[in-house]
Amino acid sequence: MIEAKDIKKIYPGIVPTVALDGVSFVIKEGEFVAIVGPSGSGKSTLMHIMGFLDRPTSGVYKFRGKSIDELDDDQLARIRNKEMGFVFQSFNLLPRTTVLDNVKLPLLYSGIAREQQDRMAREALEKVGLSHRLFHYPNQLSGGEQQRVAIARAIVNHPSVIFADEPTGNLDSKSGQQIMDILQNLNDQGHTIILVTHEKYTAQMAKRIIQLKDGRIVDDQIVACR
Amino acid sequence: MIEAKDIKKIYPGIVPTVALDGVSFVIKEGEFVAIVGPSGSGKSTLMHIMGFLDRPTSGVYKFRGKSIDELDDDQLARIRNKEMGFVFQSFNLLPRTTVLDNVKLPLLYSGIAREQQDRMAREALEKVGLSHRLFHYPNQLSGGEQQRVAIARAIVNHPSVIFADEPTGNLDSKSGQQIMDILQNLNDQGHTIILVTHEKYTAQMAKRIIQLKDGRIVDDQIVACR
Ligand SMILES: Nc1ncnc2c1ncn2[C@@H]1O[C@H](COP(=O)(O)OP(=O)(O)OP(=O)(O)O)[C@@H](O)[C@H]1O
Ligand SMILES: Nc1ncnc2c1ncn2[C@@H]1O[C@H](COP(=O)(O)OP(=O)(O)OP(=O)(O)O)[C@@H](O)[C@H]1O
Ligand SMILES: [Mg+2]
Ligand SMILES: [Mg+2]
């Protein structure tokens, strides 16, 4: 499903920053992968490239056999919207849009009937425990509540792959565990989960751990007995 | 130093939200306190009131014997700027200002000479391991790097009390431990540290843990053997 070959990402600047320094791996459909590593090691940069939100400086990235180099921005957006859910490290909620409408965003161009969109969004918010905040705005929510809205938005259209960047970073362990249970359920149903985390209890739920350091993969192990 | 008596905070709305439902405690100078609790339990709301960034709906809050009700916004800002450092859960860095200038902000009205301001800001950034990012802008940094800039800004003018809301939320355990070492050092020098965290290893560094649930204190214990 996902194939990365020698991916590099260099941010320009007076002193260029090498965020990814040649990364290669394959992720099959249905896997549950955790990406771990120190702050600044390139995790979010790699997630954005995998989720078609950014292009590598060099190297090959293929999603279902299609290389990112051969797709224009419209095609990337269409595949991303249909197949991928993304939880950003900084949530990226629309500030002037209610919680319910934020979660409906991925459904806007799906062709699904509006009542059905409304039902799906409410169901996703129920799953993350936020049914009592549907008509609030993001700046009226706590940090962890905003994070949970971002998670509801990422799962609302049942995408085949979910990229979650630090989904439990602002949550207490009980709320964090609830989120991990949701991701585990989705994985049991066949969805591919790719998770960045620095929390041990979150990484331990994955079946495979890819470890980054200074923009390179230093370890990539199947974790037994999950 | 800090005295709270029956503090309540109710956010208005179609359905008003009771964020704090009568909170009372005393914190003496030089303490190291962790505030823990589930997502939405009122931790950030309480931190903002303690740091003079918001007023309670009712109840008494005193800092060094002065009640927040008797101080106008200018007086609050002056005390806050002189005595308090604040690490926000959402960092709150100025996007169009370099990392170095973001950290200098608390020094702008301190009357300290500009070369000295520059030296203090560089020293704070060195402490959090970001000397290689002085002239970058916040949106060029990773999540954890932005968090560390926010921490450097909170400690730069050696405030007598530091309020840190989830300071390790986006950091791997090694970077997170470095931050806790900085806070522990400051506490050894007599600075008061008040920390919100949902991470066990962070709460365990404190000498006292206040536990919030649904806007109330359900536990307040001195933790032995620190
Ligand atoms: N500006 C606001 N308007 C309305 N309600 C608010 C506002 N800010 C916070 N709240 C509500 O008040 C409650 C407490 O919020 P607070 O941010 O203090 O929680 P918290 O303990 O810091 O949570 P987290 O761990 O998720 O950051 C939450 O239920 C939240 O929805
Ligand atoms: N837009 C940008 N311009 C320049 N440098 C950048 C940019 N975004 C990220 N970087 C740099 O690239 C490196 C990798 O960043 P990235 O966000 O991928 O790290 P990360 O592993 O997600 O870190 P964290 O755990 O702190 O979120 C960092 O050193 C960062 O400073
Ligand atoms: Mg990141
Ligand atoms: Mg909070």
Coordinates of C-alpha atoms and ligand atoms in Angstrom, one line a residue:
Chain A
M1 CA 0.0 0.0 0.0
I2 CA 2.8 2.5 1.0
E3 CA 6.3 2.3 -0.4
A4 CA 9.0 4.8 0.5
K5 CA 12.5 4.6 -1.2
D6 CA 15.3 6.9 0.0
I7 CA 13.1 9.8 0.8
K8 CA 14.8 13.1 1.6
K9 CA 13.3 16.4 2.8
I10 CA 15.5 19.4 3.0
Y11 CA 14.0 22.7 4.1
P12 CA 15.8 25.7 2.4
G13 CA 17.2 28.5 4.4
I14 CA 20.5 30.3 5.2
V15 CA 21.4 27.0 6.8
P16 CA 19.3 24.3 5.1
T17 CA 17.7 21.9 7.4
V18 CA 17.8 18.2 6.5
A19 CA 14.6 16.9 8.1
L20 CA 14.7 13.5 6.4
D21 CA 18.0 12.0 5.2
G22 CA 17.1 9.0 3.1
V23 CA 14.2 6.9 4.5
S24 CA 13.0 3.6 3.0
F25 CA 10.2 1.2 4.2
V26 CA 7.1 -0.6 3.0
I27 CA 3.7 -0.6 4.9
K28 CA 1.1 -3.1 3.9
E29 CA -2.7 -2.6 4.1
G30 CA -4.0 -3.3 7.6
E31 CA -0.8 -2.7 9.5
F32 CA -0.7 -0.8 12.8
V33 CA 2.6 1.1 12.8
A34 CA 4.0 3.5 15.5
I35 CA 6.7 6.0 14.5
V36 CA 8.8 7.2 17.4
G37 CA 11.9 9.3 17.9
P38 CA 13.3 12.5 19.6
S39 CA 11.8 15.9 19.1
G40 CA 13.0 17.3 15.7
S41 CA 13.9 13.8 14.3
G42 CA 11.6 14.2 11.3
K43 CA 8.4 12.3 12.3
S44 CA 5.8 15.0 11.3
T45 CA 7.7 15.7 8.1
L46 CA 7.5 12.0 7.2
M47 CA 3.8 11.9 8.1
H48 CA 3.0 14.9 5.9
I49 CA 4.7 13.3 2.9
M50 CA 3.0 10.0 3.5
G51 CA -0.4 11.8 3.8
F52 CA 0.2 13.7 0.5
L53 CA 0.4 17.0 2.3
D54 CA 4.0 17.7 1.2
R55 CA 6.4 16.5 -1.4
P56 CA 9.8 15.0 -0.8
T57 CA 12.9 16.8 -2.0
S58 CA 14.1 13.5 -3.5
G59 CA 13.3 9.8 -3.4
V60 CA 10.2 7.8 -4.4
Y61 CA 6.9 7.7 -2.4
K62 CA 4.1 5.5 -3.8
F63 CA 0.6 5.1 -2.4
R64 CA -1.2 2.1 -3.9
G65 CA 1.4 1.9 -6.6
K66 CA 1.0 5.6 -7.7
S67 CA 4.1 7.7 -7.3
I68 CA 3.6 11.2 -5.7
D69 CA 5.8 12.6 -8.5
E70 CA 3.3 11.6 -11.2
L71 CA 0.3 13.2 -9.4
D72 CA -0.6 16.9 -9.5
D73 CA -2.0 18.7 -6.5
D74 CA -5.6 18.1 -7.5
Q75 CA -5.1 14.3 -7.8
L76 CA -3.3 14.3 -4.5
A77 CA -6.2 16.1 -2.8
R78 CA -8.7 13.7 -4.3
I79 CA -6.9 10.5 -3.2
R80 CA -6.2 12.1 0.2
N81 CA -9.8 13.1 0.7
K82 CA -11.1 9.7 -0.2
E83 CA -8.6 7.3 1.4
M84 CA -6.8 9.1 4.2
G85 CA -7.7 10.6 7.6
F86 CA -5.2 12.9 9.2
V87 CA -4.8 14.0 12.9
F88 CA -2.4 17.0 13.0
Q89 CA 0.0 17.6 15.9
S90 CA -1.4 21.1 16.1
F91 CA -5.1 19.9 15.5
N92 CA -5.7 22.5 12.6
L93 CA -9.3 23.0 13.4
L94 CA -11.2 25.8 11.7
P95 CA -11.7 28.5 14.4
R96 CA -14.9 30.0 13.0
T97 CA -16.6 26.7 12.5
T98 CA -18.5 24.7 15.1
V99 CA -17.2 21.4 16.4
L100 CA -19.8 19.5 14.4
D101 CA -19.0 21.3 11.1
N102 CA -15.3 20.8 11.6
V103 CA -15.9 17.0 11.8
K104 CA -18.1 17.1 8.7
L105 CA -15.4 18.7 6.6
P106 CA -14.0 15.5 5.0
L107 CA -17.6 14.6 4.0
L108 CA -18.3 17.8 2.1
Y109 CA -17.3 16.5 -1.4
S110 CA -18.1 12.8 -0.7
G111 CA -21.5 12.9 -2.4
I112 CA -23.1 11.5 0.8
A113 CA -26.6 12.9 1.6
R114 CA -26.5 15.8 4.2
E115 CA -28.6 14.0 6.9
Q116 CA -26.2 11.1 6.6
Q117 CA -23.2 13.4 6.9
D118 CA -24.7 14.9 10.0
R119 CA -25.3 11.4 11.5
M120 CA -21.7 10.2 10.7
A121 CA -20.2 13.4 12.3
R122 CA -22.3 13.0 15.4
E123 CA -21.4 9.3 15.7
A124 CA -17.6 10.1 15.4
L125 CA -18.0 12.8 18.2
E126 CA -19.9 10.3 20.3
K127 CA -17.0 7.9 20.0
V128 CA -14.5 10.4 21.3
G129 CA -16.8 11.5 24.1
L130 CA -17.7 15.0 22.9
S131 CA -21.5 14.8 22.2
H132 CA -22.0 17.7 24.7
R133 CA -19.8 20.1 22.6
L134 CA -21.3 19.9 19.1
F135 CA -22.1 23.6 18.7
H136 CA -19.1 25.0 20.5
Y137 CA -16.2 26.6 18.7
P138 CA -12.6 25.3 19.0
N139 CA -11.4 28.2 21.2
Q140 CA -14.1 27.3 23.7
L141 CA -12.7 23.9 24.2
S142 CA -9.8 22.6 26.3
G143 CA -6.6 21.4 24.6
G144 CA -7.5 17.7 24.9
E145 CA -11.1 18.4 23.7
Q146 CA -9.7 20.1 20.6
Q147 CA -7.5 17.1 20.0
R148 CA -10.5 14.7 20.2
V149 CA -12.4 16.8 17.7
A150 CA -9.4 16.5 15.3
I151 CA -9.5 12.7 15.9
A152 CA -13.3 12.5 15.2
R153 CA -12.7 14.5 11.9
A154 CA -9.9 12.0 10.9
I155 CA -12.1 8.9 11.3
V156 CA -15.6 10.3 10.2
N157 CA -15.4 9.0 6.6
H158 CA -13.9 5.6 7.5
P159 CA -10.7 6.2 5.5
S160 CA -8.6 3.2 4.5
V161 CA -5.5 4.7 6.3
I162 CA -5.4 7.0 9.3
F163 CA -2.3 9.1 10.0
A164 CA -2.3 10.3 13.6
D165 CA 0.5 12.7 14.7
E166 CA 0.7 12.6 18.6
P167 CA -3.0 11.9 19.0
T168 CA -2.7 11.5 22.8
G169 CA -0.3 14.4 23.5
N170 CA -2.8 16.5 25.3
L171 CA -4.9 13.8 26.9
D172 CA -4.9 12.2 30.4
S173 CA -4.2 8.5 30.3
K174 CA -7.9 7.5 30.5
S175 CA -8.9 9.7 27.5
G176 CA -5.7 8.7 25.7
Q177 CA -6.6 5.0 26.2
Q178 CA -10.1 5.7 24.8
I179 CA -8.5 7.1 21.7
M180 CA -6.2 4.1 21.4
D181 CA -9.2 1.8 21.7
I182 CA -10.9 3.6 18.8
L183 CA -7.8 3.2 16.7
Q184 CA -7.4 -0.4 17.7
N185 CA -11.0 -1.1 16.7
L186 CA -10.5 0.5 13.3
N187 CA -7.4 -1.6 12.8
D188 CA -9.3 -4.8 13.7
Q189 CA -11.8 -3.8 10.9
G190 CA -8.9 -3.6 8.4
H191 CA -8.0 0.1 8.5
T192 CA -4.3 0.9 8.3
I193 CA -3.1 3.0 11.3
I194 CA 0.1 5.0 11.2
L195 CA 0.8 6.8 14.5
V196 CA 3.5 9.2 15.7
T197 CA 3.8 9.1 19.4
H198 CA 6.3 9.8 22.2
E199 CA 4.2 8.1 24.8
K200 CA 5.2 4.5 25.6
Y201 CA 1.7 3.2 26.4
T202 CA 0.6 4.4 22.9
A203 CA 3.5 2.9 21.0
Q204 CA 3.0 -0.4 22.7
M205 CA -0.4 -0.8 21.1
A206 CA 1.1 -0.9 17.7
K207 CA 2.3 -4.1 15.9
R208 CA 5.4 -2.5 14.4
I209 CA 7.6 0.4 15.6
I210 CA 9.7 2.5 13.3
Q211 CA 12.3 4.5 15.1
L212 CA 13.6 7.8 13.7
K213 CA 16.7 9.7 14.7
D214 CA 18.1 12.8 12.9
G215 CA 16.0 12.1 9.8
R216 CA 16.9 8.4 9.4
I217 CA 15.4 5.1 10.4
V218 CA 17.5 3.5 13.1
D219 CA 15.2 0.7 13.9
D220 CA 12.1 -1.0 12.3
Q221 CA 10.8 -4.0 14.2
I222 CA 7.6 -6.1 14.3
V223 CA 6.6 -6.1 17.9
A224 CA 5.4 -9.6 18.9
C225 CA 2.4 -10.6 20.9
R226 CA 0.0 -7.7 20.3
Chain B
M1 CA 2.2 33.4 48.2
I2 CA -0.9 32.0 46.4
E3 CA -4.3 31.8 48.1
A4 CA -7.5 30.5 46.4
K5 CA -10.9 30.5 48.2
D6 CA -13.9 28.9 46.6
I7 CA -13.0 30.0 43.1
K8 CA -15.6 29.4 40.4
K9 CA -15.4 30.0 36.7
I10 CA -18.5 29.7 34.6
Y11 CA -18.3 30.3 30.8
P12 CA -21.5 31.8 29.5
G13 CA -23.4 30.2 26.6
I14 CA -26.7 28.7 25.7
V15 CA -25.7 26.0 28.1
P16 CA -23.2 27.7 30.6
T17 CA -20.1 25.6 31.2
V18 CA -19.0 25.3 34.9
A19 CA -15.2 25.0 34.4
L20 CA -14.3 25.5 38.1
D21 CA -16.9 24.7 40.7
G22 CA -15.4 26.0 44.0
V23 CA -11.7 25.5 44.3
S24 CA -9.7 26.3 47.5
F25 CA -5.9 25.9 48.3
V26 CA -2.8 27.7 49.4
I27 CA 0.6 27.4 47.7
K28 CA 3.7 28.7 49.6
E29 CA 6.7 30.3 48.0
G30 CA 9.2 27.7 46.7
E31 CA 6.7 24.8 46.4
F32 CA 6.7 22.4 43.4
V33 CA 3.1 21.5 42.7
A34 CA 1.6 19.3 39.9
I35 CA -2.0 19.7 38.9
V36 CA -3.5 16.6 37.3
G37 CA -6.9 15.5 36.1
P38 CA -8.9 14.4 33.1
S39 CA -9.2 16.4 29.9
G40 CA -11.8 19.2 30.5
S41 CA -11.5 19.0 34.3
G42 CA -10.5 22.7 34.6
K43 CA -6.7 22.6 34.8
S44 CA -5.9 25.3 32.2
T45 CA -8.8 27.5 33.4
L46 CA -7.3 27.4 36.9
M47 CA -3.8 28.1 35.6
H48 CA -5.0 31.1 33.7
I49 CA -6.7 32.6 36.8
M50 CA -3.6 31.9 39.0
G51 CA -1.3 33.5 36.3
F52 CA -3.6 36.7 36.2
L53 CA -4.6 35.9 32.6
D54 CA -8.3 35.6 33.5
R55 CA -10.6 36.5 36.3
P56 CA -12.8 34.1 38.3
T57 CA -16.6 34.4 38.1
S58 CA -16.6 34.3 42.0
G59 CA -14.4 33.5 44.9
V60 CA -11.1 35.0 46.1
Y61 CA -7.7 34.7 44.5
K62 CA -4.7 36.4 46.1
F63 CA -1.1 36.6 45.0
R64 CA 1.3 37.8 47.7
G65 CA -1.7 39.1 49.7
K66 CA -3.1 41.2 46.8
S67 CA -6.6 40.1 45.7
I68 CA -7.2 39.9 41.9
D69 CA -10.5 41.8 42.4
E70 CA -8.7 44.9 43.7
L71 CA -6.2 45.0 40.8
D72 CA -7.0 46.5 37.4
D73 CA -5.7 45.0 34.1
D74 CA -2.6 47.2 34.1
Q75 CA -1.6 46.3 37.6
L76 CA -2.2 42.6 36.8
A77 CA 0.0 42.8 33.7
R78 CA 2.7 44.5 35.7
I79 CA 2.8 41.9 38.4
R80 CA 2.5 39.1 35.8
N81 CA 5.4 40.5 33.8
K82 CA 7.7 40.9 36.8
E83 CA 6.9 37.8 38.8
M84 CA 5.4 35.2 36.6
G85 CA 6.5 33.0 33.7
F86 CA 3.8 31.1 31.7
V87 CA 4.1 28.1 29.4
F88 CA 0.8 27.9 27.5
Q89 CA -0.6 24.5 26.4
S90 CA -0.8 25.9 22.9
F91 CA 2.6 27.6 23.1
N92 CA 1.3 31.0 21.9
L93 CA 4.4 32.0 20.1
L94 CA 4.3 35.1 17.8
P95 CA 4.4 33.7 14.3
R96 CA 6.2 36.6 12.6
T97 CA 8.9 36.9 15.2
T98 CA 12.1 34.9 15.4
V99 CA 12.7 32.3 18.1
L100 CA 15.2 34.7 19.8
D101 CA 12.9 37.6 19.8
N102 CA 10.0 35.5 21.0
V103 CA 12.1 34.6 24.1
K104 CA 13.1 38.2 24.6
L105 CA 9.5 39.4 24.9
P106 CA 9.2 39.2 28.7
L107 CA 12.4 41.4 28.9
L108 CA 11.1 44.2 26.7
Y109 CA 9.8 46.4 29.6
S110 CA 12.2 45.2 32.2
G111 CA 14.6 48.1 31.9
I112 CA 17.5 45.6 31.4
A113 CA 20.2 46.7 28.8
R114 CA 19.6 45.3 25.3
E115 CA 22.9 43.3 25.1
Q116 CA 22.0 41.8 28.5
Q117 CA 18.5 40.9 27.2
D118 CA 20.2 39.2 24.2
R119 CA 22.5 37.2 26.4
M120 CA 19.7 36.1 28.7
A121 CA 17.5 34.9 25.8
R122 CA 20.4 33.0 24.3
E123 CA 21.2 31.4 27.6
A124 CA 17.5 30.3 28.0
L125 CA 17.5 28.8 24.5
E126 CA 20.8 27.0 25.2
K127 CA 19.2 25.4 28.3
V128 CA 16.4 24.0 26.3
G129 CA 18.7 22.8 23.5
L130 CA 17.7 25.2 20.7
S131 CA 20.8 27.3 20.1
H132 CA 20.7 26.2 16.5
R133 CA 17.3 27.7 15.8
L134 CA 17.7 31.3 17.0
F135 CA 16.7 33.0 13.8
H136 CA 14.0 30.6 12.6
Y137 CA 10.3 31.4 12.8
P138 CA 7.9 29.2 14.9
N139 CA 6.3 27.7 11.8
Q140 CA 9.7 26.3 10.8
L141 CA 10.0 24.3 13.9
S142 CA 8.7 20.9 15.0
G143 CA 5.9 20.8 17.7
G144 CA 8.4 19.9 20.4
E145 CA 10.8 22.6 19.4
Q146 CA 8.0 25.2 19.6
Q147 CA 7.2 23.9 23.0
R148 CA 10.8 24.4 24.1
V149 CA 10.8 28.0 22.8
A150 CA 7.7 28.6 25.0
I151 CA 9.6 27.2 28.0
A152 CA 12.7 29.3 27.3
R153 CA 10.4 32.4 27.1
A154 CA 8.8 31.5 30.5
I155 CA 12.2 31.2 32.3
V156 CA 14.2 34.0 30.7
N157 CA 13.6 36.6 33.3
H158 CA 13.9 34.3 36.3
P159 CA 10.4 34.9 37.5
S160 CA 9.5 34.0 41.1
V161 CA 6.8 31.6 39.9
I162 CA 6.5 29.5 36.7
F163 CA 3.2 28.2 35.5
A164 CA 3.7 25.4 33.0
D165 CA 0.6 23.9 31.2
E166 CA 1.6 20.5 29.8
P167 CA 5.2 21.5 29.2
T168 CA 6.2 18.0 28.0
G169 CA 3.1 17.2 25.9
N170 CA 4.9 17.2 22.6
L171 CA 8.3 16.0 23.8
D172 CA 9.9 12.5 23.7
S173 CA 10.9 11.3 27.2
K174 CA 14.5 12.4 26.9
S175 CA 13.6 16.0 25.8
G176 CA 10.8 15.9 28.4
Q177 CA 13.2 14.9 31.1
Q178 CA 15.6 17.8 30.2
I179 CA 12.7 20.2 30.7
M180 CA 11.9 18.6 34.1
D181 CA 15.5 18.9 35.1
I182 CA 15.4 22.7 34.3
L183 CA 12.3 23.1 36.3
Q184 CA 13.8 21.1 39.2
N185 CA 16.9 23.3 39.1
L186 CA 14.8 26.4 39.2
N187 CA 12.9 25.0 42.2
D188 CA 16.1 24.2 44.0
Q189 CA 17.0 27.9 43.6
G190 CA 13.8 28.9 45.3
H191 CA 11.5 29.5 42.3
T192 CA 7.9 28.3 42.8
I193 CA 6.8 25.8 40.1
I194 CA 3.2 25.0 39.3
L195 CA 2.8 22.4 36.5
V196 CA -0.2 20.9 34.7
T197 CA 0.6 17.5 33.4
H198 CA -1.1 14.3 32.4
E199 CA 2.2 12.4 32.2
K200 CA 3.1 10.3 35.2
Y201 CA 6.8 10.8 35.0
T202 CA 6.4 14.5 35.1
A203 CA 3.9 14.6 38.0
Q204 CA 6.2 12.4 40.0
M205 CA 8.9 15.1 40.0
A206 CA 6.6 17.4 42.0
K207 CA 6.4 17.5 45.8
R208 CA 2.7 18.0 45.9
I209 CA -0.1 16.8 43.6
I210 CA -3.5 18.5 43.3
Q211 CA -6.1 16.4 41.5
L212 CA -9.0 18.0 39.7
K213 CA -12.2 16.4 38.4
D214 CA -15.1 18.2 36.9
G215 CA -13.9 21.6 38.2
R216 CA -13.3 20.5 41.8
I217 CA -10.3 19.4 43.8
V218 CA -10.7 15.7 44.7
D219 CA -7.3 15.2 46.2
D220 CA -4.4 17.4 47.4
Q221 CA -1.4 15.5 48.8
I222 CA 2.2 16.2 49.7
V223 CA 4.2 13.4 47.9
A224 CA 6.9 12.1 50.2
C225 CA 10.5 11.3 49.4
R226 CA 11.2 13.7 46.5
Ligands
LIG1 N1 -13.6 29.9 26.4 C1 -14.4 28.9 26.8 N2 -15.7 28.9 26.6 C2 -16.5 27.9 27.0 N3 -16.1 26.8 27.6 C3 -14.8 26.7 27.8 C4 -13.9 27.7 27.4 N4 -12.6 27.3 27.7 C5 -12.8 26.1 28.3 N5 -14.1 25.7 28.4 C6 -14.6 24.5 29.0 O1 -14.3 24.5 30.3 C7 -13.9 23.2 30.7 C8 -12.5 23.2 31.3 O2 -11.5 23.5 30.3 P1 -10.0 23.5 30.6 O3 -9.3 24.1 29.4 O4 -9.7 24.2 31.9 O5 -9.7 22.0 30.8 P2 -8.3 21.2 31.0 O6 -8.4 20.5 32.3 O7 -7.2 22.1 30.8 O8 -8.4 20.1 29.8 P3 -7.2 19.5 28.9 O9 -6.5 18.5 29.7 O10 -8.0 18.9 27.8 O11 -6.4 20.6 28.4 C9 -13.9 22.3 29.4 O12 -15.0 21.4 29.5 C10 -14.0 23.3 28.3 O13 -14.9 22.8 27.3
LIG2 N1 8.9 24.5 7.6 C1 10.1 24.2 8.1 N2 11.2 25.0 7.7 C2 12.4 24.7 8.2 N3 12.7 23.7 9.0 C3 11.7 22.9 9.4 C4 10.3 23.1 9.0 N4 9.5 22.2 9.6 C5 10.3 21.4 10.3 N5 11.6 21.8 10.2 C6 12.8 21.2 10.9 O1 12.8 19.9 10.4 C7 13.2 19.0 11.6 C8 12.1 17.9 11.7 O2 10.9 18.5 12.0 P1 9.6 17.6 12.3 O3 8.5 18.5 12.6 O4 9.4 16.5 11.3 O5 10.1 16.9 13.7 P2 9.3 15.9 14.7 O6 10.0 14.6 14.8 O7 7.9 15.9 14.3 O8 9.5 16.7 16.1 P3 8.4 16.8 17.3 O9 8.4 15.5 18.0 O10 9.1 17.9 18.1 O11 7.1 17.2 16.8 C9 13.2 19.9 12.8 O12 14.5 20.1 13.2 C10 12.6 21.2 12.4 O13 13.3 22.3 13.0
MG3 MG 6.1 16.6 15.2
MG4 MG -5.7 22.3 29.3

